[in-house]
Amino acid sequence: MTTAPASQPKSGVPPHAALRAWVNEMIELCQPDHVYWCDGSEAEKETLTAQAVEAGVLIELNQEKLPGCYLHRSNPNDVARVEELTFICTRTPEAAGPTNNWKAPREMYEKLYGLARGAMRGRTMYVVPYLMGMPGSPLAKVGVELTDSIYVALSMRIMTRMGQIAWDTLGADGRFTKGLHCMLDINPERRYIAHFPQDNTIISVGSNYGGNVLLGKKCLALRLGSYLGRIEHWMAEHMLILGVESPTGEKNYVAAAFPSACGKTNFAMLIPPKHFAGWKITTVGDDIAWMKPGPNGRLYAINPEAGYFGVVPGTNSKSNPNAMVLMARDTIYTNVALTPDGDVWWEGKDGPVPEQCLDWQGRLWTPASKEKAAHPNSRFAAPMANNPALAPEANDPHGVPISALIFGGRRATTLPLVFQAFNWIHGVYIGATMASETTAAAAGATGQVRRDPMAMLPFCGYNMGDYFRHWLRMRKLLKRPPNVFCVNWFRKGADGQFLWPGYGENMRVLKWIVDRCRGRAPAWETPVGWMPESDGIDTTGLPDYPPEKMTEALSLNLEEWKREVLMQDELFFKLYSDLPKELIFQRELLISRL
Ligand code: OXD
Ligand code: MN
């Protein structure tokens, strides 16, 4: 590999004094043996990939079956985001708010610089320039990540617009987010993901898991993004963005917030069932939306990412056929199982269960094994360009106008299949009080219901009460705000079975949502919001779906709802001194309607 001394970056790097000074300072701190400035080229990808294979960081998969695909195995102690080790280091604890971990910036810098001192001795520092958003977008932001992980350098190339394009956007005096990542010895005792919003800086140490270390994603696009969005009057949200095209060519765009590992990627890439011949869903983004009011008073959204970092287990030709095509090329898999012929396998994949394979830790696995072959939070990182359903608008710097915002959680009870908010403020209340069962995307127990406002609990970079206030204020900047909806694909009947088949069939609910936005579908006024009439959701051609099942999926149990309102108190108490009064009024109104 060609390495360059710190003082001599490649020729395409702009003469940006603050960039050079900061990189030199970090080199002095971390003391890498080599410094490599990434340019994002194809040749660079090949060189770095070959080095990663040689170093055992990547395992080459069967290139005939999976061209350009590799497997990475993480340290078993490092398989998910760690919320308790994620910090927002604002000047005051109040600015970070009661839902974030806070440390004073000075104390955190001291601790982390202490850990980073000399941490790259014997290693290479990769200087990774990246762009979140597309060139020419008013929302685009440049970041530079200094990392000693070749896996991170290669993954950033998939997940962002990485390389020369970022240097060109930065120019000689542009703003950029500083990011430092040191793997250290991948030890949870020395693991911190720290954000310094006032300095536009991120430092992550002690991990190599995507959500903790691909700094453009959760750290910049959501935590720092949400902080900046409040100041600059835009929104950074944990939302997929999709386009719905009707057989007559009518196009509508919706953005949807579901917590991690609750099906955002599947929903964004949905293929409509046969009954919806002529309808088409296209993907603008699968995880993050940056949204800004446009000159016509509508809310416009871009996907700041260039790739998808999706959950693998459960993905198959029924749950997400497009993802199966997407991840058959140019993909880095993390923590899936490896079959003897160099293919990958996971629980829920199409086809037969292999007679034997190596599990996510490289141990022999057979169907008799007690543990799972693939880690429940195993992931694929794949370029969005390989998505057969990619919306051409995914590269449009102006974004797409959003007609509907959808909130959804994983709830076995209470929440009906779909309902619509009465208005924007009610919609903000629905988003603010949403809850979901925890998943393997974050370390800790799974399956526990917790409040996850707007699916942003782990990602809001400032005080959640101010975040709600920002949502309420955005209404004033919108002449035609999106309609707000709530969905729950995960409700169960008394027999413990899901009441709704989900996946591609979600098109049926989506059509009702789009029709509501276009003023074409009737609805009942209920205590919780507008709901479809009993035949409002088209179930034609849905096998094994008696009308009673839909009635149950849409039913409201007022006792459960009363308990729900009481459970919301936990969050409201926590935020009480910062909570906008509008949300307290909404709660009172709901109680009186119930
Ligand atoms: C993700 C997450 O990886 O939300 O997108 O954890
Ligand atoms: Mn996510």
Coordinates of C-alpha atoms and ligand atoms in Angstrom, one line a residue:
M1 CA 0.0 0.0 0.0
T2 CA 1.2 3.5 -0.7
T3 CA 1.3 5.4 2.5
A4 CA 2.0 9.1 2.7
P5 CA 3.5 11.0 5.6
A6 CA 1.0 13.2 7.4
S7 CA 2.3 16.4 5.9
Q8 CA 1.9 15.1 2.4
P9 CA -1.7 14.1 1.7
K10 CA -2.6 13.1 -1.9
S11 CA -2.8 15.8 -4.5
G12 CA -6.7 15.9 -4.5
V13 CA -6.9 17.0 -0.8
P14 CA -7.8 20.7 -0.6
P15 CA -5.4 23.1 1.1
H16 CA -7.7 23.4 4.0
A17 CA -5.7 24.8 6.9
A18 CA -8.0 23.7 9.7
L19 CA -8.3 20.2 8.3
R20 CA -4.5 19.8 8.0
A21 CA -3.9 21.2 11.5
W22 CA -6.5 18.9 13.0
V23 CA -5.2 15.8 11.2
N24 CA -1.7 16.6 12.2
E25 CA -2.8 17.1 15.8
M26 CA -4.5 13.7 15.8
I27 CA -1.5 12.0 14.2
E28 CA 0.7 13.4 17.0
L29 CA -1.8 12.1 19.5
C30 CA -2.4 8.6 18.1
Q31 CA 1.1 8.1 16.6
P32 CA 0.2 5.8 13.7
D33 CA 3.1 4.2 11.8
H34 CA 1.4 5.1 8.5
V35 CA -1.2 7.6 7.4
Y36 CA -3.3 6.8 4.3
W37 CA -5.6 9.5 2.8
C38 CA -8.5 7.8 1.1
D39 CA -9.7 8.9 -2.4
G40 CA -12.7 6.6 -2.8
S41 CA -11.4 5.1 -6.1
E42 CA -12.0 1.6 -7.4
A43 CA -8.2 0.9 -7.4
E44 CA -8.1 1.9 -3.7
K45 CA -11.0 -0.4 -2.9
E46 CA -9.2 -3.3 -4.5
T47 CA -6.0 -2.6 -2.7
L48 CA -7.6 -2.1 0.7
T49 CA -9.8 -5.2 0.3
A50 CA -6.8 -7.3 -0.6
Q51 CA -5.0 -6.0 2.5
A52 CA -8.0 -6.7 4.7
V53 CA -8.2 -10.3 3.4
E54 CA -4.6 -10.8 4.0
A55 CA -4.9 -9.5 7.5
G56 CA -7.9 -11.8 8.2
V57 CA -10.2 -8.8 8.8
L58 CA -12.3 -9.9 5.8
I59 CA -12.9 -13.4 4.5
E60 CA -13.4 -13.7 0.8
L61 CA -16.7 -15.3 -0.1
N62 CA -17.5 -17.5 -3.1
Q63 CA -16.9 -14.9 -5.8
E64 CA -19.0 -16.9 -8.4
K65 CA -22.0 -16.8 -6.2
L66 CA -21.4 -13.5 -4.4
P67 CA -19.2 -11.3 -6.6
G68 CA -17.5 -8.6 -4.6
C69 CA -18.8 -10.0 -1.2
Y70 CA -16.8 -10.5 2.0
L71 CA -17.5 -11.6 5.5
H72 CA -16.3 -9.9 8.6
R73 CA -16.4 -11.4 12.1
S74 CA -16.5 -9.0 15.0
N75 CA -15.2 -9.4 18.4
P76 CA -18.0 -11.3 20.2
N77 CA -18.2 -8.5 22.8
D78 CA -18.9 -6.0 20.1
V79 CA -22.0 -6.8 18.2
A80 CA -24.4 -3.9 18.7
R81 CA -24.8 -0.3 19.6
V82 CA -24.1 0.4 23.2
E83 CA -26.4 3.1 24.5
E84 CA -25.1 3.2 28.0
L85 CA -21.6 4.1 26.6
T86 CA -22.9 6.7 24.2
F87 CA -22.5 10.3 25.4
I88 CA -23.7 13.8 24.4
C89 CA -21.1 16.2 25.7
T90 CA -22.8 19.6 25.7
R91 CA -21.7 22.3 28.0
T92 CA -24.6 21.7 30.4
P93 CA -26.4 18.5 31.3
E94 CA -29.7 20.3 30.6
A95 CA -28.7 20.8 27.0
A96 CA -28.3 17.0 26.5
G97 CA -31.5 16.3 28.5
P98 CA -32.6 13.5 30.8
T99 CA -32.7 10.8 28.0
N100 CA -29.0 11.1 27.1
N101 CA -25.9 10.2 29.0
W102 CA -23.9 13.4 29.6
K103 CA -20.3 14.2 30.4
A104 CA -18.7 17.7 30.5
P105 CA -16.8 18.2 27.2
R106 CA -13.5 18.9 29.0
E107 CA -13.7 15.8 31.1
M108 CA -14.6 13.6 28.1
Y109 CA -11.9 15.0 25.9
E110 CA -9.3 14.4 28.6
K111 CA -10.5 10.8 29.1
L112 CA -10.7 10.0 25.4
Y113 CA -7.4 11.7 24.4
G114 CA -5.8 9.8 27.2
L115 CA -7.1 6.5 25.7
A116 CA -6.1 7.6 22.1
R117 CA -2.6 8.6 23.0
G118 CA -0.3 6.3 21.1
A119 CA -3.2 4.0 20.3
M120 CA -2.3 3.7 16.6
R121 CA 1.4 2.8 17.1
G122 CA 2.2 -0.1 14.7
R123 CA -1.1 0.7 12.9
T124 CA -2.3 2.7 9.9
M125 CA -4.5 5.8 10.3
Y126 CA -7.0 6.0 7.4
V127 CA -8.1 9.5 6.7
V128 CA -11.7 9.0 5.4
P129 CA -13.4 12.0 3.8
Y130 CA -17.2 11.5 3.3
L131 CA -20.2 13.4 2.2
M132 CA -23.6 12.9 3.8
G133 CA -26.2 13.9 1.2
M134 CA -25.5 14.5 -2.4
P135 CA -23.3 17.1 -4.0
G136 CA -25.3 20.3 -4.6
S137 CA -27.8 19.6 -1.9
P138 CA -28.4 22.5 0.5
L139 CA -28.5 19.8 3.3
A140 CA -25.2 18.0 2.3
K141 CA -22.5 17.9 5.0
V142 CA -18.8 16.9 4.9
G143 CA -17.3 14.7 7.5
V144 CA -13.7 13.4 7.9
E145 CA -13.2 10.2 10.0
L146 CA -9.7 9.2 11.1
T147 CA -9.8 5.5 11.9
D148 CA -7.4 2.7 12.5
S149 CA -9.9 0.1 11.1
I150 CA -9.6 -1.0 7.5
Y151 CA -13.1 -2.5 7.9
V152 CA -14.4 1.0 8.7
A153 CA -12.6 2.6 5.8
L154 CA -14.1 0.0 3.4
S155 CA -17.6 0.2 5.0
M156 CA -17.6 4.0 4.8
R157 CA -17.0 3.6 1.1
I158 CA -20.3 1.7 0.9
M159 CA -22.4 3.7 3.3
T160 CA -21.4 7.3 2.3
R161 CA -20.2 9.2 -0.8
M162 CA -16.6 8.7 0.2
G163 CA -13.4 10.1 -1.3
Q164 CA -12.6 12.8 -3.7
I165 CA -16.2 14.0 -4.0
A166 CA -16.1 15.0 -0.3
W167 CA -12.7 16.8 -0.7
D168 CA -14.2 18.7 -3.7
T169 CA -17.3 19.7 -1.7
L170 CA -15.1 20.7 1.3
G171 CA -12.9 23.0 -0.7
A172 CA -10.3 25.2 1.0
D173 CA -12.5 26.5 3.8
G174 CA -15.6 24.5 4.1
R175 CA -17.1 23.2 7.4
F176 CA -16.6 19.6 8.3
T177 CA -17.4 17.2 11.2
K178 CA -14.3 15.9 12.9
G179 CA -14.4 12.2 13.7
L180 CA -11.8 10.1 15.5
H181 CA -12.1 6.4 15.8
C182 CA -9.6 4.2 17.6
M183 CA -10.3 0.5 18.0
L184 CA -8.0 0.2 21.0
D185 CA -8.3 -3.5 22.2
I186 CA -12.1 -3.7 21.6
N187 CA -12.8 -3.8 25.2
P188 CA -16.2 -2.7 26.6
E189 CA -14.3 -1.3 29.6
R190 CA -12.7 1.2 27.3
R191 CA -15.6 1.8 24.9
Y192 CA -17.1 5.3 24.5
I193 CA -19.0 6.9 21.7
A194 CA -18.9 10.6 22.5
H195 CA -20.5 13.6 20.7
F196 CA -19.4 17.2 21.1
P197 CA -22.2 19.1 19.3
Q198 CA -20.7 22.5 20.0
D199 CA -17.4 21.5 18.4
N200 CA -19.0 19.4 15.5
T201 CA -16.8 16.5 16.7
I202 CA -17.2 12.8 17.4
I203 CA -14.8 10.5 19.2
S204 CA -15.5 6.7 19.2
V205 CA -13.1 4.3 20.9
G206 CA -13.0 0.7 21.9
S207 CA -15.5 -0.7 19.3
N208 CA -15.6 -1.7 15.7
Y209 CA -19.4 -2.2 15.4
G210 CA -21.0 -0.3 12.5
G211 CA -23.5 1.8 14.6
N212 CA -20.7 2.9 16.9
V213 CA -18.0 3.5 14.4
L214 CA -19.3 4.4 10.9
L215 CA -19.4 7.9 12.2
G216 CA -21.5 9.3 9.3
K217 CA -24.5 7.3 10.2
K218 CA -25.9 7.5 13.8
C219 CA -23.3 9.9 15.1
L220 CA -23.3 12.6 12.4
A221 CA -26.5 12.0 10.4
L222 CA -28.7 11.7 13.5
R223 CA -27.1 12.9 16.8
L224 CA -25.1 15.9 15.4
G225 CA -27.6 16.2 12.6
S226 CA -30.6 16.6 14.9
Y227 CA -28.7 19.2 17.0
L228 CA -27.8 21.2 13.8
G229 CA -31.3 20.7 12.5
R230 CA -32.8 22.6 15.4
I231 CA -30.5 25.5 14.9
E232 CA -30.8 25.6 11.1
H233 CA -34.6 24.8 10.9
W234 CA -34.5 21.3 9.4
M235 CA -35.1 17.8 10.7
A236 CA -32.8 14.8 11.0
E237 CA -34.9 11.7 11.6
H238 CA -34.6 8.0 12.0
M239 CA -36.8 7.4 9.0
L240 CA -37.0 5.5 5.8
I241 CA -38.2 7.3 2.7
L242 CA -40.1 5.6 -0.1
G243 CA -42.0 6.5 -3.2
V244 CA -45.4 5.0 -4.0
E245 CA -46.3 5.0 -7.7
S246 CA -49.8 4.1 -8.9
P247 CA -50.7 2.4 -12.1
T248 CA -51.7 5.8 -13.5
G249 CA -48.3 7.3 -12.7
E250 CA -49.3 9.3 -9.6
K251 CA -46.4 9.5 -7.2
N252 CA -46.4 10.1 -3.5
Y253 CA -43.6 9.9 -1.0
V254 CA -43.8 8.9 2.6
A255 CA -41.2 8.8 5.5
A256 CA -41.5 6.3 8.3
A257 CA -39.9 6.1 11.7
F258 CA -39.6 2.6 13.2
P259 CA -37.1 1.7 15.9
S260 CA -34.0 -0.2 15.0
A261 CA -34.6 -3.7 13.6
C262 CA -38.3 -3.2 13.2
G263 CA -38.5 -3.5 9.4
K264 CA -37.6 -0.1 8.0
T265 CA -35.4 -1.7 5.3
N266 CA -38.1 -4.3 4.4
F267 CA -40.8 -1.6 4.2
A268 CA -38.6 0.7 2.1
M269 CA -37.9 -2.0 -0.5
L270 CA -41.4 -3.6 -0.5
I271 CA -42.8 -5.4 -3.5
P272 CA -46.6 -5.0 -3.7
P273 CA -48.7 -8.2 -3.8
K274 CA -50.2 -9.5 -7.0
H275 CA -53.5 -7.8 -6.4
F276 CA -51.7 -4.4 -6.7
A277 CA -50.4 -5.0 -10.2
G278 CA -49.1 -1.8 -11.7
W279 CA -48.2 -0.3 -8.3
K280 CA -44.5 0.3 -7.6
I281 CA -42.6 1.1 -4.4
T282 CA -39.2 2.7 -4.9
T283 CA -36.6 3.3 -2.1
V284 CA -35.2 6.7 -1.4
G285 CA -33.6 5.7 1.9
D286 CA -33.9 2.9 4.5
D287 CA -32.8 4.4 7.8
I288 CA -32.3 8.2 7.9
A289 CA -34.2 11.2 6.5
W290 CA -33.0 14.8 6.5
M291 CA -36.0 17.0 5.9
K292 CA -36.4 20.7 5.1
P293 CA -39.3 22.9 4.1
G294 CA -39.2 23.7 0.4
P295 CA -40.1 27.0 -1.3
N296 CA -43.7 25.6 -1.9
G297 CA -44.3 25.0 1.8
R298 CA -44.0 21.2 1.6
L299 CA -41.5 19.1 3.6
Y300 CA -38.7 17.8 1.3
A301 CA -36.6 14.8 2.3
I302 CA -33.2 13.4 1.3
N303 CA -31.4 10.2 2.3
P304 CA -28.0 11.4 3.4
E305 CA -26.5 7.8 3.1
A306 CA -25.3 5.9 0.0
G307 CA -25.7 2.4 1.3
Y308 CA -27.8 0.2 3.6
F309 CA -26.6 -1.4 6.8
G310 CA -29.4 -3.8 7.3
V311 CA -30.2 -6.6 9.7
V312 CA -29.7 -10.0 7.9
P313 CA -31.6 -12.7 9.9
G314 CA -35.1 -13.2 8.6
T315 CA -34.3 -11.7 5.2
N316 CA -35.5 -14.0 2.4
S317 CA -37.4 -13.9 -0.9
K318 CA -40.7 -13.4 1.0
S319 CA -39.7 -10.8 3.5
N320 CA -37.5 -8.7 1.2
P321 CA -36.8 -10.1 -2.3
N322 CA -35.1 -6.9 -3.3
A323 CA -32.6 -7.1 -0.4
M324 CA -31.7 -10.7 -1.6
V325 CA -30.7 -9.2 -5.0
L326 CA -29.0 -6.2 -3.3
M327 CA -26.8 -8.2 -1.1
A328 CA -25.7 -10.7 -3.7
R329 CA -23.0 -8.3 -4.9
D330 CA -20.4 -5.8 -3.4
T331 CA -21.5 -6.5 0.1
I332 CA -19.7 -6.7 3.4
Y333 CA -21.5 -9.1 5.7
T334 CA -20.8 -9.0 9.4
N335 CA -21.4 -11.9 11.8
V336 CA -23.4 -14.2 9.5
A337 CA -22.6 -18.0 9.2
L338 CA -20.2 -19.3 6.5
T339 CA -21.0 -22.5 4.5
P340 CA -18.3 -24.9 3.3
D341 CA -18.7 -23.6 -0.3
G342 CA -18.0 -20.0 0.7
D343 CA -21.6 -18.9 0.8
V344 CA -23.3 -17.1 3.7
W345 CA -26.2 -18.4 5.8
W346 CA -28.5 -17.1 8.4
E347 CA -31.6 -18.1 10.2
G348 CA -34.6 -17.5 8.0
K349 CA -32.7 -17.6 4.7
D350 CA -34.4 -19.3 1.7
G351 CA -33.5 -22.9 1.0
P352 CA -32.4 -25.8 3.1
V353 CA -30.6 -25.4 6.4
P354 CA -26.9 -26.3 5.8
E355 CA -25.9 -29.6 7.3
Q356 CA -22.9 -27.8 8.7
C357 CA -21.3 -24.4 8.6
L358 CA -19.2 -22.1 10.7
D359 CA -21.2 -19.9 13.0
W360 CA -20.7 -16.1 13.3
Q361 CA -17.8 -16.8 15.7
G362 CA -16.2 -19.3 13.3
R363 CA -17.2 -22.3 15.3
L364 CA -18.5 -25.5 13.8
W365 CA -22.4 -25.3 13.7
T366 CA -24.9 -28.0 12.8
P367 CA -28.7 -27.9 12.9
A368 CA -28.4 -29.7 16.3
S369 CA -26.5 -26.7 17.8
K370 CA -28.3 -24.9 20.5
E371 CA -27.0 -21.4 19.5
K372 CA -27.9 -19.4 16.4
A373 CA -25.5 -19.7 13.4
A374 CA -25.8 -16.0 12.6
H375 CA -25.8 -13.4 15.3
P376 CA -29.4 -11.9 15.7
N377 CA -27.9 -8.5 14.8
S378 CA -25.7 -9.7 12.0
R379 CA -25.6 -7.1 9.2
F380 CA -25.1 -6.4 5.5
A381 CA -23.5 -3.3 4.2
A382 CA -24.4 -2.9 0.6
P383 CA -24.4 0.1 -1.9
M384 CA -27.8 1.5 -2.5
A385 CA -27.0 1.5 -6.2
N386 CA -27.5 -2.3 -6.2
N387 CA -31.1 -2.0 -4.9
P388 CA -33.4 -3.1 -7.8
A389 CA -36.1 -0.8 -6.3
L390 CA -33.8 2.3 -6.0
A391 CA -35.7 5.5 -6.7
P392 CA -33.9 7.7 -9.2
E393 CA -34.8 10.6 -6.9
A394 CA -32.5 9.1 -4.3
N395 CA -29.7 11.1 -5.9
D396 CA -31.8 14.3 -6.3
P397 CA -30.2 17.1 -4.3
H398 CA -33.6 18.7 -3.7
G399 CA -35.1 15.6 -2.2
V400 CA -38.7 14.4 -2.5
P401 CA -41.9 16.1 -1.1
I402 CA -43.3 14.1 1.8
S403 CA -47.1 13.5 1.9
A404 CA -47.2 11.2 5.0
L405 CA -45.1 10.7 8.1
I406 CA -45.6 7.3 9.7
F407 CA -44.6 6.3 13.2
G408 CA -44.5 2.6 14.1
G409 CA -43.4 0.3 16.8
R410 CA -43.2 -3.4 17.6
R411 CA -46.3 -3.8 19.9
A412 CA -48.0 -7.1 20.7
T413 CA -51.0 -5.3 22.1
T414 CA -53.0 -2.1 22.2
L415 CA -51.8 -0.3 19.1
P416 CA -54.1 -1.0 16.1
L417 CA -52.8 -1.8 12.6
V418 CA -53.2 1.9 11.5
F419 CA -54.6 5.2 12.5
Q420 CA -54.2 8.8 11.4
A421 CA -53.5 11.8 13.7
F422 CA -56.2 14.5 13.8
N423 CA -53.6 17.2 13.0
W424 CA -49.8 18.0 13.2
I425 CA -49.8 18.6 17.0
H426 CA -51.6 15.4 17.6
G427 CA -49.2 13.7 15.3
V428 CA -46.2 15.0 17.3
Y429 CA -47.9 13.6 20.4
I430 CA -48.3 10.2 18.8
G431 CA -44.6 10.2 17.7
A432 CA -43.5 11.5 21.1
T433 CA -45.3 8.8 23.0
M434 CA -44.5 5.9 20.7
A435 CA -43.1 2.7 22.3
S436 CA -41.6 -0.5 21.0
E437 CA -40.2 -3.8 22.2
T438 CA -36.4 -3.7 22.3
T439 CA -34.4 -5.6 19.7
A440 CA -30.9 -7.0 19.2
A441 CA -29.7 -3.8 17.5
A442 CA -28.7 -2.5 20.9
A443 CA -26.9 -4.3 23.6
G444 CA -29.2 -5.4 26.5
A445 CA -32.4 -7.3 27.0
T446 CA -34.7 -7.7 24.0
G447 CA -38.5 -7.8 23.9
Q448 CA -39.1 -5.1 26.6
V449 CA -41.6 -2.3 25.8
R450 CA -39.9 1.0 26.2
R451 CA -40.8 4.5 25.1
D452 CA -38.9 5.5 22.0
P453 CA -40.1 8.9 20.9
M454 CA -40.0 9.2 17.1
A455 CA -37.7 6.1 17.2
M456 CA -35.0 8.7 18.2
L457 CA -34.4 7.8 21.8
P458 CA -30.9 6.5 21.1
F459 CA -30.2 9.2 18.5
C460 CA -31.5 12.6 19.6
G461 CA -28.4 14.8 20.1
Y462 CA -30.0 17.2 22.5
N463 CA -32.7 17.6 25.1
M464 CA -35.7 15.5 24.0
G465 CA -38.2 18.2 25.3
D466 CA -36.5 20.7 23.0
Y467 CA -36.7 18.2 20.2
F468 CA -40.5 17.9 20.6
R469 CA -40.6 21.7 20.7
H470 CA -38.6 21.8 17.4
W471 CA -41.2 19.4 15.8
L472 CA -44.0 21.6 16.9
R473 CA -42.3 24.7 15.6
M474 CA -41.6 23.1 12.2
R475 CA -45.4 23.3 11.6
K476 CA -45.0 27.1 11.2
L477 CA -42.6 26.7 8.4
L478 CA -44.9 24.4 6.4
K479 CA -47.9 25.5 4.4
R480 CA -48.8 21.9 3.5
P481 CA -47.5 19.7 6.3
P482 CA -47.4 15.9 5.8
N483 CA -50.3 14.0 7.3
V484 CA -49.2 11.9 10.3
F485 CA -50.0 8.2 10.8
C486 CA -49.2 5.4 13.2
V487 CA -48.9 1.7 12.2
N488 CA -48.3 -1.5 14.1
W489 CA -47.4 -4.6 12.0
F490 CA -46.7 -6.6 15.2
R491 CA -50.0 -6.9 17.1
K492 CA -50.9 -10.4 18.2
G493 CA -54.2 -12.1 18.8
A494 CA -55.3 -14.2 21.8
D495 CA -53.6 -17.2 20.2
G496 CA -50.3 -15.4 20.2
Q497 CA -50.2 -15.2 16.4
F498 CA -49.6 -12.0 14.5
L499 CA -52.8 -10.4 13.3
W500 CA -51.3 -9.0 10.2
P501 CA -49.1 -10.8 7.7
G502 CA -46.7 -7.8 7.2
Y503 CA -43.9 -7.5 4.6
G504 CA -45.2 -7.0 1.1
E505 CA -48.8 -7.0 2.3
N506 CA -48.1 -3.7 4.1
M507 CA -48.8 -2.2 0.7
R508 CA -52.5 -2.5 1.5
V509 CA -52.1 -0.3 4.5
L510 CA -49.8 2.1 2.6
K511 CA -52.5 2.5 -0.1
W512 CA -55.0 3.6 2.6
I513 CA -52.4 6.1 3.9
V514 CA -51.8 7.5 0.4
D515 CA -55.5 7.6 -0.4
R516 CA -56.1 9.5 2.9
C517 CA -53.4 12.0 1.9
R518 CA -55.1 12.5 -1.5
G519 CA -58.5 12.9 0.1
R520 CA -59.8 9.6 -1.4
A521 CA -60.4 7.3 1.5
P522 CA -63.1 7.6 4.2
A523 CA -62.3 7.2 7.9
W524 CA -63.9 6.9 11.3
E525 CA -63.2 9.3 14.0
T526 CA -62.2 7.3 17.1
P527 CA -60.7 8.4 20.4
V528 CA -57.2 7.8 19.2
G529 CA -57.4 9.2 15.7
W530 CA -58.9 8.6 12.2
M531 CA -59.2 4.9 11.4
P532 CA -60.1 2.9 8.3
E533 CA -63.7 1.6 8.0
S534 CA -64.0 -2.2 8.4
D535 CA -63.5 -2.7 4.6
G536 CA -61.1 0.3 4.4
I537 CA -58.0 -1.8 3.9
D538 CA -58.2 -3.9 0.7
T539 CA -57.6 -7.5 1.6
T540 CA -58.5 -9.0 -1.8
G541 CA -56.4 -12.0 -2.6
L542 CA -54.9 -12.2 0.9
P543 CA -54.8 -15.9 1.7
D544 CA -56.3 -17.1 5.0
Y545 CA -57.5 -13.7 6.1
P546 CA -61.1 -13.7 7.4
P547 CA -62.7 -10.3 8.0
E548 CA -62.7 -10.9 11.8
K549 CA -58.9 -10.8 11.8
M550 CA -58.9 -7.3 10.3
T551 CA -61.6 -6.3 12.8
E552 CA -59.3 -7.5 15.6
A553 CA -56.2 -5.9 14.1
L554 CA -58.0 -2.6 14.0
S555 CA -59.8 -2.9 17.3
L556 CA -59.4 -0.5 20.2
N557 CA -59.5 -1.8 23.7
L558 CA -60.2 1.2 25.9
E559 CA -58.8 -0.5 29.1
E560 CA -55.5 -1.2 27.3
W561 CA -55.5 2.4 26.1
K562 CA -56.0 3.7 29.6
R563 CA -53.0 1.7 30.7
E564 CA -51.1 3.0 27.7
V565 CA -51.6 6.6 28.8
L566 CA -50.5 5.8 32.3
M567 CA -47.3 4.1 30.9
Q568 CA -46.6 7.3 28.9
D569 CA -46.2 9.0 32.3
E570 CA -42.8 7.4 32.8
L571 CA -41.4 9.5 29.9
F572 CA -43.5 12.6 30.7
F573 CA -42.2 12.6 34.3
K574 CA -38.6 12.3 33.1
L575 CA -39.0 15.2 30.8
Y576 CA -41.5 17.2 32.7
S577 CA -39.6 20.4 33.1
D578 CA -38.8 20.5 29.4
L579 CA -42.0 19.1 28.0
P580 CA -44.0 21.5 25.7
K581 CA -47.4 22.2 27.1
E582 CA -49.0 21.3 23.8
L583 CA -48.2 17.6 24.5
I584 CA -49.6 17.8 28.0
F585 CA -52.8 19.2 26.5
Q586 CA -52.9 16.4 23.9
R587 CA -52.7 13.9 26.7
E588 CA -55.6 15.5 28.5
L589 CA -57.6 15.5 25.3
L590 CA -56.9 11.8 24.7
I591 CA -57.9 11.0 28.3
S592 CA -61.2 12.9 27.9
R593 CA -61.9 11.1 24.6
L594 CA -61.2 7.7 26.1
Ligands
OXD1 C1 -29.2 0.8 12.6 C2 -29.8 1.0 14.0 O1 -28.2 0.1 12.5 O2 -30.8 1.7 14.1 O3 -29.7 1.4 11.7 O4 -29.3 0.4 15.0
MN2 MN -31.4 2.7 12.3

